[in-house]
Coordinates of C-alpha atoms and ligand atoms in Angstrom, one line a residue:
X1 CA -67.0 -41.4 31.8
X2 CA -66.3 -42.2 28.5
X3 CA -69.2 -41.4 25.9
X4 CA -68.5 -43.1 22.9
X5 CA -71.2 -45.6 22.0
X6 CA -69.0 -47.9 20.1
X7 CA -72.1 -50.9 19.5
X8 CA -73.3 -48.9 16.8
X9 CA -70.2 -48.1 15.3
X10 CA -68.5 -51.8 14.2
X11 CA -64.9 -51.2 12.9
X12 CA -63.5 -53.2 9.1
X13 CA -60.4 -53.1 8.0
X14 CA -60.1 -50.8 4.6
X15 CA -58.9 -52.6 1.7
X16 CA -59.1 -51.6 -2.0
X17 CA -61.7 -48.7 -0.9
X18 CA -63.8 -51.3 1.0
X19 CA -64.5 -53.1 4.2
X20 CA -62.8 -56.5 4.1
X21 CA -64.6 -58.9 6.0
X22 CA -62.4 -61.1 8.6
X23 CA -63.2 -64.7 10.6
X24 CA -62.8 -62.8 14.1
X25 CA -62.3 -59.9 16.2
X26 CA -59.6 -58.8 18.8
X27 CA -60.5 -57.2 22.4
X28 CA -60.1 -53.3 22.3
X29 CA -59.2 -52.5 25.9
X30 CA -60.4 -48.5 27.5
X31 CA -57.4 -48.1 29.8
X32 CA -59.0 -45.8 31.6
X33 CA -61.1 -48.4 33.0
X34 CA -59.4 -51.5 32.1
X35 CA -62.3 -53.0 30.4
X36 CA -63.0 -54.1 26.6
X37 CA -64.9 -52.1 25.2
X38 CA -65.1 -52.5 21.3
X39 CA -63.9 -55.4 19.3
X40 CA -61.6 -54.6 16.1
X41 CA -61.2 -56.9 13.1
X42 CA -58.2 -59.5 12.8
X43 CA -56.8 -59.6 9.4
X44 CA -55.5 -62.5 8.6
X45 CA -51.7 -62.6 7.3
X46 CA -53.3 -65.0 4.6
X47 CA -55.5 -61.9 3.7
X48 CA -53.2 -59.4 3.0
X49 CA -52.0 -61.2 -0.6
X50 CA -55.6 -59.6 -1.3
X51 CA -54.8 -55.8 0.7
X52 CA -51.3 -55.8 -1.2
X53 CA -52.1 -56.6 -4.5
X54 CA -55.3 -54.2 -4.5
X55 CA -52.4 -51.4 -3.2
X56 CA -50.7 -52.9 -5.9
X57 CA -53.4 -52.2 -8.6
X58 CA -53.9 -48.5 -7.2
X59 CA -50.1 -47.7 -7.6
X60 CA -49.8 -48.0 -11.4
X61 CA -52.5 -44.6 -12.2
X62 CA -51.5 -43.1 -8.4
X63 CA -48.3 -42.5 -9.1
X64 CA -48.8 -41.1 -12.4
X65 CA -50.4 -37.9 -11.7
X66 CA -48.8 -35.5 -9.0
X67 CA -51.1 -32.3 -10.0
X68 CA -54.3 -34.7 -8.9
X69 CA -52.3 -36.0 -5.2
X70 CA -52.3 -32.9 -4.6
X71 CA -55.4 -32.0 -5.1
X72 CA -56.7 -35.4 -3.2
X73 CA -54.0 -35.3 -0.4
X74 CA -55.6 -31.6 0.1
X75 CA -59.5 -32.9 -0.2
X76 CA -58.2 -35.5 2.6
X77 CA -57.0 -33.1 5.1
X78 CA -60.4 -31.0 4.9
X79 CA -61.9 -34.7 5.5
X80 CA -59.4 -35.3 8.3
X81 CA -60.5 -32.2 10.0
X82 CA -64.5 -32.0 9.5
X83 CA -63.8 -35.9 11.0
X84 CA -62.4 -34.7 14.4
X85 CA -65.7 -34.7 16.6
X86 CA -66.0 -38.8 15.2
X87 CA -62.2 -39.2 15.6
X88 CA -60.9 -37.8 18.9
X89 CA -63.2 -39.7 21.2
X90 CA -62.3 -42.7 19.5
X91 CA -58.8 -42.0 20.2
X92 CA -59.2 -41.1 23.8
X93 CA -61.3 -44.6 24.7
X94 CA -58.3 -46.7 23.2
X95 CA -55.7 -44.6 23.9
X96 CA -56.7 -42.6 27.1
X97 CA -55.1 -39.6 26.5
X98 CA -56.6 -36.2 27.1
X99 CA -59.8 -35.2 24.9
X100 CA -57.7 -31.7 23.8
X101 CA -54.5 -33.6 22.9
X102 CA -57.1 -36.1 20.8
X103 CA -58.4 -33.3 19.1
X104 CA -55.0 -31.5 18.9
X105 CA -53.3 -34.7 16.9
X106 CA -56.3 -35.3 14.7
X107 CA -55.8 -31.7 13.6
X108 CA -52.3 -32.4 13.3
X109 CA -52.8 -35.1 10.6
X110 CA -54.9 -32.9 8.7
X111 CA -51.9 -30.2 8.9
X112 CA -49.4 -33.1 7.7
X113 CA -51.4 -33.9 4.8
X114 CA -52.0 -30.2 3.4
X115 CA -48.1 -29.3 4.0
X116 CA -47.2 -32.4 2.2
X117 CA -50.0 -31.6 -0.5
X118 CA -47.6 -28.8 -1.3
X119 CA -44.3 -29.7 -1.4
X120 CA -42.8 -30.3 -4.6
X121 CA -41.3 -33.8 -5.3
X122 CA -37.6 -31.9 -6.3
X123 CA -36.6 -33.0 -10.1
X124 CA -33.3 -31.8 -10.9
X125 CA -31.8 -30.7 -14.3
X126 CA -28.5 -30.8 -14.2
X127 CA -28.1 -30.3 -18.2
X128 CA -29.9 -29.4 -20.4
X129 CA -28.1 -28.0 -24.1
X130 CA -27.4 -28.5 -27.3
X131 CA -25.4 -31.3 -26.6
X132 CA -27.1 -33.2 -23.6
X133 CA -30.0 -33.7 -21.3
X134 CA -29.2 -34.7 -17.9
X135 CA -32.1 -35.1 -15.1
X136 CA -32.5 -36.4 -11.8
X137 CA -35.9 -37.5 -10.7
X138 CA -37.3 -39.1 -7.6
X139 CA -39.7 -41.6 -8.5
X140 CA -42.0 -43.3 -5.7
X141 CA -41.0 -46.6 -4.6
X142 CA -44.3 -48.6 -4.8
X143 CA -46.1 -50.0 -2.0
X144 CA -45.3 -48.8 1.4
X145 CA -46.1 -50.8 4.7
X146 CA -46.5 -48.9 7.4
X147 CA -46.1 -50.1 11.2
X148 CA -46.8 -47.9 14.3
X149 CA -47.0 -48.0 18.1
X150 CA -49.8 -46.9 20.1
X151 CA -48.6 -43.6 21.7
X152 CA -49.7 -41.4 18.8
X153 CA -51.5 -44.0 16.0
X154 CA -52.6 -41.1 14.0
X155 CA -49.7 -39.0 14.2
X156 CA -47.7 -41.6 13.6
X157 CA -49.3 -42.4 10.9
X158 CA -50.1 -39.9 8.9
X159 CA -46.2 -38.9 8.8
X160 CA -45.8 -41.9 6.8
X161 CA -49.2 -41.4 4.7
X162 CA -48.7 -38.2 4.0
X163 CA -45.2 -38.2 2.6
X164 CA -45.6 -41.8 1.2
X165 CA -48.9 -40.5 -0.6
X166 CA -47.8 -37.5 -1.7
X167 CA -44.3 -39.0 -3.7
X168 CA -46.6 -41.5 -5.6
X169 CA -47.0 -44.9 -3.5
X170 CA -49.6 -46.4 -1.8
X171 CA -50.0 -47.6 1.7
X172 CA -50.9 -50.4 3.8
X173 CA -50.9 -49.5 7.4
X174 CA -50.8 -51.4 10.3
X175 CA -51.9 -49.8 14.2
X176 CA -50.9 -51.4 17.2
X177 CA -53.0 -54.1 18.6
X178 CA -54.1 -51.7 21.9
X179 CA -55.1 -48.2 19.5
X180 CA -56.2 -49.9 16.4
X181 CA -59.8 -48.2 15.7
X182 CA -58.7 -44.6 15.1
X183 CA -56.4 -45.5 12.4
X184 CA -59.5 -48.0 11.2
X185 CA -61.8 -44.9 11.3
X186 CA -59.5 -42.4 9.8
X187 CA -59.6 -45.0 6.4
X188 CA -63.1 -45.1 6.5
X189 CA -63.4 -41.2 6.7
X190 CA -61.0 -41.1 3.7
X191 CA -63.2 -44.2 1.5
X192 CA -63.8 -41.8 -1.7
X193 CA -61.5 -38.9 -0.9
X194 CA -59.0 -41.3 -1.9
X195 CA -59.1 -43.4 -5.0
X196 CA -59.4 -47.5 -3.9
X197 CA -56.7 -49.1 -2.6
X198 CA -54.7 -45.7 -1.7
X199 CA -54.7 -46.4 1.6
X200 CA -55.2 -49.2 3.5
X201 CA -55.6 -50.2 7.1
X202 CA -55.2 -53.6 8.6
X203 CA -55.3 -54.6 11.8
X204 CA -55.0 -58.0 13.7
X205 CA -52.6 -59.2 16.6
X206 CA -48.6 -60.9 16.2
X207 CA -47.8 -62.1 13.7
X208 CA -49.6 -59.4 11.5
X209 CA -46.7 -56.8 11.7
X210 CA -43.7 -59.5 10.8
X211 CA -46.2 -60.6 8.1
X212 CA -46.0 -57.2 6.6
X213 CA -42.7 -56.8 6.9
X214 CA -42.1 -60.5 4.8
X215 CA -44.8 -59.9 2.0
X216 CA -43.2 -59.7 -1.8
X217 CA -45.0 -56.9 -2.5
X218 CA -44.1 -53.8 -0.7
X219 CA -40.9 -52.4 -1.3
X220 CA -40.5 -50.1 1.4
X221 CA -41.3 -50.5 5.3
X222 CA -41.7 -47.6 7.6
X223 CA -41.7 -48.3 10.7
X224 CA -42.2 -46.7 14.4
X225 CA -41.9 -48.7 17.8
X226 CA -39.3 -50.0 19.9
X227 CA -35.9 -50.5 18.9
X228 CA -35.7 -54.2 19.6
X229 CA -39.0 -54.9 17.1
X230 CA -37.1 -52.4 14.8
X231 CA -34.2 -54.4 14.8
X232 CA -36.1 -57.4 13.7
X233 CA -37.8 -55.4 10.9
X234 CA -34.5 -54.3 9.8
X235 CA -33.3 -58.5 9.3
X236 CA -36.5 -59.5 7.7
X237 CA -36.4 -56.1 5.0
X238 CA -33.0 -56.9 4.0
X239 CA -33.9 -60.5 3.2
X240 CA -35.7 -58.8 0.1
X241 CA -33.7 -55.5 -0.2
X242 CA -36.9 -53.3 1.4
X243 CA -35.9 -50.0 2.0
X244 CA -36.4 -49.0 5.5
X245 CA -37.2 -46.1 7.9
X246 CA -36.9 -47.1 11.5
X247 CA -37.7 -44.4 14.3
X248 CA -37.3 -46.1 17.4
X249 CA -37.1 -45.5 21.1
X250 CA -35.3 -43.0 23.2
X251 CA -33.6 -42.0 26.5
X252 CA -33.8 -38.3 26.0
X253 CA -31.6 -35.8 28.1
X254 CA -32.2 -32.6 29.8
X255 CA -29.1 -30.7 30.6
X256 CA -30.0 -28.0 33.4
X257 CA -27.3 -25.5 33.7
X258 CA -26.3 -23.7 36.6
X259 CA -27.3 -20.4 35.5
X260 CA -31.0 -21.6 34.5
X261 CA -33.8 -20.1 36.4
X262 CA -35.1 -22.9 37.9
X263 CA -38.7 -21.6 38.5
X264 CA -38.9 -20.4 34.5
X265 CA -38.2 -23.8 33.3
X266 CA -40.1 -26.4 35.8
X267 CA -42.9 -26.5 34.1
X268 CA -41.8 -26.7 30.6
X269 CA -39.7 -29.1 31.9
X270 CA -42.1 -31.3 33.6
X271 CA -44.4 -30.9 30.6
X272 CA -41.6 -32.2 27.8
X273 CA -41.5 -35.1 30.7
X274 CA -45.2 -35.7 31.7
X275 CA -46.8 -34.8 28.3
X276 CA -49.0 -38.0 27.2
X277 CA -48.3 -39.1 29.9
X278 CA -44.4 -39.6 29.8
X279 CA -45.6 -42.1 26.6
X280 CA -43.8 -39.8 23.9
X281 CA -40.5 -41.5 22.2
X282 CA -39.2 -37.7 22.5
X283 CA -40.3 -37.3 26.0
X284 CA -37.4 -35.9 28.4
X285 CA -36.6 -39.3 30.1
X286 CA -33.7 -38.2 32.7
X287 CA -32.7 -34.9 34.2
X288 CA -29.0 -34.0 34.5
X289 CA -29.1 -30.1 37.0
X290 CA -26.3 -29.0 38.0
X291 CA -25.6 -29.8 41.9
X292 CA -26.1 -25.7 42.4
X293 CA -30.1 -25.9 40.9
X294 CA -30.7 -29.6 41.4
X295 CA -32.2 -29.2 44.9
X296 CA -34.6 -26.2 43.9
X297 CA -35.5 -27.9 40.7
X298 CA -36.5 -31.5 42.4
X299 CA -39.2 -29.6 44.1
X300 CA -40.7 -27.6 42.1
X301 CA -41.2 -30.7 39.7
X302 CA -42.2 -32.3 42.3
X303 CA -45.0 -29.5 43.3
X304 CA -45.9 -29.6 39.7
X305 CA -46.2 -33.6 39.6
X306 CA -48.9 -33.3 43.0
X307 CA -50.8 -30.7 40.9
X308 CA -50.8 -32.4 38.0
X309 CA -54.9 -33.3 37.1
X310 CA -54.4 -37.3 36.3
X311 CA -58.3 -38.4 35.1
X312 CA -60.5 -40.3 32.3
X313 CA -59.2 -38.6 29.0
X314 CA -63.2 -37.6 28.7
X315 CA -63.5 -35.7 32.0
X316 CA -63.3 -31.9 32.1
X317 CA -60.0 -30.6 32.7
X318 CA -57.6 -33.5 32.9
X319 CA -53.9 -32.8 32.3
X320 CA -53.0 -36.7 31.8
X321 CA -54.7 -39.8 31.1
X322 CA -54.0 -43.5 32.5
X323 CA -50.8 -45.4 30.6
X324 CA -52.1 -47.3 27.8
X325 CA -51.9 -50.9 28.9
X326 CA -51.4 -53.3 31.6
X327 CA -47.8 -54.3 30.3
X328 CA -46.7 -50.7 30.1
X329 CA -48.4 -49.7 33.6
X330 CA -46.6 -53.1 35.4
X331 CA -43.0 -52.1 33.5
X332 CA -43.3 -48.2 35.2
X333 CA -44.4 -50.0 38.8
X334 CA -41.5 -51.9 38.0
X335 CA -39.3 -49.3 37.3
X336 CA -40.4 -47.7 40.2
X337 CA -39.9 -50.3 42.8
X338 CA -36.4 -51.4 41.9
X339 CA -35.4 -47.4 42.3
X340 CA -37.0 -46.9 45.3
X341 CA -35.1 -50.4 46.3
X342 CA -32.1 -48.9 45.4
X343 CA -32.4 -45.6 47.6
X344 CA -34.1 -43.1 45.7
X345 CA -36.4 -40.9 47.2
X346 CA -39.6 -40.2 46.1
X347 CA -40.4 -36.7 45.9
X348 CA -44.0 -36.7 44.4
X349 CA -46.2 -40.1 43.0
X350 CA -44.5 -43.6 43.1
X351 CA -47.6 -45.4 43.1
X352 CA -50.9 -46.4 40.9
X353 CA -53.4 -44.7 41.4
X354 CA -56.3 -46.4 43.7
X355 CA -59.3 -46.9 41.1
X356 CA -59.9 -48.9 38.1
X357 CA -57.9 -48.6 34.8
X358 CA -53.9 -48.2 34.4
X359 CA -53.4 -44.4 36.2
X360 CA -50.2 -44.0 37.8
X361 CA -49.3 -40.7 39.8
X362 CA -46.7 -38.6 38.3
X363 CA -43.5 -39.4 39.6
X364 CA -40.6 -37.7 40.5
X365 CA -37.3 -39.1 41.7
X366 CA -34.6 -38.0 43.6
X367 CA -31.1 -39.5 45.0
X368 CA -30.8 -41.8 41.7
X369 CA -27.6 -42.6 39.7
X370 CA -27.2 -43.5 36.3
X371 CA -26.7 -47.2 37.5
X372 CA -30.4 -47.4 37.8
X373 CA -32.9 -48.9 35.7
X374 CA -35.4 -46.0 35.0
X375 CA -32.0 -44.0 34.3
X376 CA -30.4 -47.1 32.0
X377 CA -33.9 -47.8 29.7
X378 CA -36.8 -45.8 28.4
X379 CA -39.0 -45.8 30.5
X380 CA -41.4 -44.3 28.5
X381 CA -44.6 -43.5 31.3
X382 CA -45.2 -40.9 33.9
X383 CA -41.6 -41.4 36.3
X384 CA -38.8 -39.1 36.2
X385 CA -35.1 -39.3 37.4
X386 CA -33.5 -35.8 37.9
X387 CA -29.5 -36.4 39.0
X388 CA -26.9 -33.5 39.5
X389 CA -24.0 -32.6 38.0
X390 CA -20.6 -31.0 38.8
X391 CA -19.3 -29.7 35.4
X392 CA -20.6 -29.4 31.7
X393 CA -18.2 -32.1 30.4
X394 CA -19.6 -35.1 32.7
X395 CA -23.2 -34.3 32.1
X396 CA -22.1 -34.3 28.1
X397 CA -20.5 -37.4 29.0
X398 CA -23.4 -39.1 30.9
X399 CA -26.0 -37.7 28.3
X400 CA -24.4 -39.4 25.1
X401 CA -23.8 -42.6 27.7
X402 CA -26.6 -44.5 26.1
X403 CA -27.0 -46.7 23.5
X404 CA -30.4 -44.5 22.2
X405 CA -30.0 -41.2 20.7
X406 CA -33.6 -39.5 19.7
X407 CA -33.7 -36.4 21.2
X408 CA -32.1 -33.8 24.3
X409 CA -32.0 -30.4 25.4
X410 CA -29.6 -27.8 26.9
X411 CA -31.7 -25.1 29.2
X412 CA -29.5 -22.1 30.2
X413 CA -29.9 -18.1 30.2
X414 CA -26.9 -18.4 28.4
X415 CA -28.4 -19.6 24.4
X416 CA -25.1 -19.5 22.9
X417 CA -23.7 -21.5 25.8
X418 CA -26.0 -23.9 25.3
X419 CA -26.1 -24.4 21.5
X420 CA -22.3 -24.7 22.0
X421 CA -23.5 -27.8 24.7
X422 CA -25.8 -29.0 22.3
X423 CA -23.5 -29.7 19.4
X424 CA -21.7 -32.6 21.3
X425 CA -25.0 -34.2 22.2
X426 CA -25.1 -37.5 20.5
X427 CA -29.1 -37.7 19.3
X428 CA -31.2 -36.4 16.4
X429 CA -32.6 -33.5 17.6
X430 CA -31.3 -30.8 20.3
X431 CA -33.9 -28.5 22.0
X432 CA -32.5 -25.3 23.6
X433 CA -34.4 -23.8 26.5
X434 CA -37.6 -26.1 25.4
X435 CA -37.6 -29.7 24.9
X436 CA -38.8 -31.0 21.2
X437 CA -38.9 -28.1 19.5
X438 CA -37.7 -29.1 16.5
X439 CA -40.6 -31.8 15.9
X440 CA -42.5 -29.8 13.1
X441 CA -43.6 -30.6 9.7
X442 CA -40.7 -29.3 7.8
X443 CA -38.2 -30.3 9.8
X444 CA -36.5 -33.8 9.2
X445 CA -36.8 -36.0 12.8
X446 CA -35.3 -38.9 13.0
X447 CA -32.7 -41.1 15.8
X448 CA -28.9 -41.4 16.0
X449 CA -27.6 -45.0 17.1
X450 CA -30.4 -47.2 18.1
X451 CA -32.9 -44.5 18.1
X452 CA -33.6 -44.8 14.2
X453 CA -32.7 -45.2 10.8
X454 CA -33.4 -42.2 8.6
X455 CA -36.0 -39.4 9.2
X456 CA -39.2 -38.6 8.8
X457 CA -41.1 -35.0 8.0
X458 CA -40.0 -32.1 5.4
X459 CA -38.1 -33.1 2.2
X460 CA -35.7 -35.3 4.0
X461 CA -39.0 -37.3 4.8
X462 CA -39.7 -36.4 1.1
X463 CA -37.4 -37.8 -0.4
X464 CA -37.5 -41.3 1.8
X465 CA -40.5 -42.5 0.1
X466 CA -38.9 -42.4 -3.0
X467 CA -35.8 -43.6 -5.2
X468 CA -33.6 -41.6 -7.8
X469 CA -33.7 -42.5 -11.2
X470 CA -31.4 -40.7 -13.9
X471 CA -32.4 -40.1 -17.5
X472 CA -30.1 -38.8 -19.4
X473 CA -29.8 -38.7 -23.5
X474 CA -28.7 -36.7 -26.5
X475 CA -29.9 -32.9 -26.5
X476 CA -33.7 -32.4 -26.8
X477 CA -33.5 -28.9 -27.5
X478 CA -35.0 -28.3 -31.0
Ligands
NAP501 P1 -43.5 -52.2 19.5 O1 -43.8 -53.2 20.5 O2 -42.2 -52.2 18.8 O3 -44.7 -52.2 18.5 C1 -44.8 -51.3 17.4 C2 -45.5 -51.9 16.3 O4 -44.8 -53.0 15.7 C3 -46.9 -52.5 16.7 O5 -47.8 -52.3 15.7 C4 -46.6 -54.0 16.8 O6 -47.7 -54.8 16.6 C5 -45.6 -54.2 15.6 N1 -44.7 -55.4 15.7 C6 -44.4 -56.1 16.7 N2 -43.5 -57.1 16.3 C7 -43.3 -57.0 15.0 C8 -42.5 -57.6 14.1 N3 -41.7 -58.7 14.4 N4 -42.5 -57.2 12.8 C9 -43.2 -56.1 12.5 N5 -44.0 -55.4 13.3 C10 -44.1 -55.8 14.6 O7 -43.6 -50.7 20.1 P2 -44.8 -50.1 21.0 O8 -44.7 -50.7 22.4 O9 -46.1 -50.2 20.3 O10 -44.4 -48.6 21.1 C11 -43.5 -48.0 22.0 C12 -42.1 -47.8 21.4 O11 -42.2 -47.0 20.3 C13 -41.2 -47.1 22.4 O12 -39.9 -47.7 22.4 C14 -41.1 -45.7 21.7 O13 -39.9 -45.0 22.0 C15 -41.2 -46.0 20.3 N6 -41.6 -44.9 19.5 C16 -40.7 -44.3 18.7 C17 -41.0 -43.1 18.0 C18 -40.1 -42.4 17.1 O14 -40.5 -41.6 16.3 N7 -38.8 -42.6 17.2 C19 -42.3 -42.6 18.1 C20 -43.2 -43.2 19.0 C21 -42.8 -44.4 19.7 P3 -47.9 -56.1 17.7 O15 -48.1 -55.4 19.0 O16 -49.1 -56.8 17.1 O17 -46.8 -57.0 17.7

């Protein structure tokens, strides 16, 4: 049962510090029951002139001081957190993930904020004498738009607001249609902490995102969804010379070597799989065990799947949530049916779940080739191939056989073995004996091929929202 009372609490856009008033409203769907259940405003793209130009008007004294972004960017992350009782439920009704892993990514955003609050903006002197002076700076870029999916909208988020905030821009952000009122509330909770028109938050159906992407004004778009949307943002930003960060979708490998203990990695395993409900761009998305462990390691995913506590978000003790919406829960039925039309066997789940709402058992999937579907695209929800292999080169070789490359890991009781494995893995990031590890704060993240463009998070995400400028002139010593 979800408890939040959402009649009482109407949701505006944020824009120059205020709530900007629009003509209509857009359903917010609970996909844990299927139902609307709160209404969220639809910006107009004839309205954001007004949201750019006020983000506009904020940049020229934002990016001037750095000692007082920190001191704000730190003010905001106490906000962020003291805001996690109003926040998480919020997040769970639109998003229908866990009420812990709510919590857990509001938290999060308030952690982004304070680590960003403290890294330096680098400024290089490269000479500095009787002669010459010689200095590198990196000096924001302007206004930022900022587009995210609806697996993680604050998350997702605040690794663009954070960084972009923190280097000197300011930001207009735009949710997904299906999680928009967490990101709306976070910019209400921040009205005051930040000056006006330091963040903004629009939200509003297509064409809203391609409107952002084509507006004069910002000069940089960051952007997180799939890769075929990213490829469209990509066109329209070089049309105008936008720079761009693009961190797309994945098909992320799991390379299970024959001398991995099969019992002591199932459930980390099925967790870096199942975890938000398989709705995770990093998420381990096919298995490739060697033929020796493949058999043992079927089942015991499979006994973890059955076990697996698949509920509302808001009731005690659930593990995973429904998928978010009814496109997403028809594509894994989909994906589903055309494997198990194929031959595969279906160890654990293959079906929805019989009540209201998109829940769909946990799923796991045996006697599968890489000629099927859910092996060939992301399937990003609650199914999961696992295929054998026979020797280390052809699972490197089937691993990096996709035209994605976010993430992957290597599990072995052999660590050297398999950071040796993991250096020919195509993809971003490279987990060893864990899946994802490497997603923290001050580490740069980002996709190889048509995973991404760029990183995100520690200096590297830094230095993204920002551009070098030189100055350089005759000595200034005295
Ligand atoms: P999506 O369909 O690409 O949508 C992402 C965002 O882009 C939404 O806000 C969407 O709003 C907007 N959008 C759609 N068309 C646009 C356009 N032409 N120009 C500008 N914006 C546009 O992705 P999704 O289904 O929300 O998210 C799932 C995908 O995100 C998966 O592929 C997943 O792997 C990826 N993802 C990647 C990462 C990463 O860090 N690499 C993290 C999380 C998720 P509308 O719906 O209104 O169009």
């Amino acid at each position: 049962m979800t408890l939040l009372d959402t009649s009482s609490t109407p949701f505006f856009a944020t824009a120059d510090g205020r709530d900007l008033a629009t003509d209509a409203t857009f359903d917010v769907i609970n996909p844990s029951t299927g139902q609307v259940f709160a209404q969220a405003p639809a910006v107009t793209p004839e309205q954001l002139d007004g949201v750019f130009a006020a983000a506009n008007r904020a940049y020229r004294d934002w990016k001037r001081d750095d000692a007082l972004r920190r001191t704000v960017l730190l003010a905001a992350a106490a906000a962020v957190e003291g805001a996690v009782g109003e926040l998480a439920p919020i997040l769970v009704a639109e998003q229908g993930k866990p009420l812990a892993d709510a919590r857990g990514e509001i938290f999060a955003a308030g952690a982004w904020l304070r680590y960003f609050a403290e890294l330096d903006v680098p400024r290089e002197i490269i000479r500095d004498d009787a002669e010459r002076f010689e200095e590198v700076y990196r000096r924001p870029l302007g206004v930022v738009a900022a587009i995210t999916p609806w697996n993680f909208p604050i998350t997702l988020a605040m690794w663009k607001i954070a960084p972009a905030l923190r280097a000197g821009n300011t930001i207009v952000v735009k949710p997904s249609p299906y999680t928009p009122l967490t990101t709306l509330a976070l910019a209400r909770v921040l009205r005051g902490v930040l000056p006006d028109g330091v963040l903004n938050v629009v939200t509003g159906p297509d064409p809203l995102g391609a409107a952002l992407v084509a507006h004069p004004i910002p000069r940089k778009v960051s952007f997180t969804g799939s890769t075929p949307v990213g490829k469209r943002v990509a066109v329209t930003a070089a049309e105008d010379l936008k720079r761009v960060t693009l961190e797309l979708g994945g098909n992320d490998p799991a390379i299970i070597l024959r001398d991995a203990d099969v019992e002591a990695v199932a459930a980390s395993l099925f967790w870096s799989a199942f975890g938000n409900n398989g709705q995770i761009c990093l998420a381990v998305k096919r298995v490739y065990a060697h033929e020796d462990v493949q058999p043992a390691l079927v089942e015991a995913l499979g006994e973890l799947a059955r076990n697996a506590r698949v509920d509302d978000g808001m009731a005690e003790g659930a593990q995973l949530g429904p998928l978010n919406n009814k496109p997403q829960f028809e594509r894994i039925k989909g994906l589903v049916s055309d494997a198990v039309g194929g031959g595969a066997r279906v160890v654990s789940g293959g079906h929805a779940i019989d009540r209201p709402g998109y829940f769909y058992a946990p799923t796991i999937l045996d006697n599968v080739d890489d000629s099927f579907r859910v092996v060939k695209e992301e399937q990003f929800g609650p199914v999961l191939p696992v295929m054998a292999f026979r020797d280390e080169e052809e699972a490197i070789e089937r691993a990096n056989n996709s035209e994605y490359g976010l993430t992957a890991s290597v599990w072995s009781a052999d660590a050297a073995r398999a950071a040796e494995i993991a250096s020919e893995i195509d993809s971003g990031q490279v987990s060893i004996n864990g899946h994802g590890g490497g997603v923290k704060m001050h580490l740069p993240f980002g996709g190889h091929k048509w995973s991404g463009l760029g990183v995100e998070n520690g200096p590297w995400g830094l230095a993204s929202f920002t551009e070098i400028q030189v100055i350089s002139g005759p000595s200034r010593l005295p």
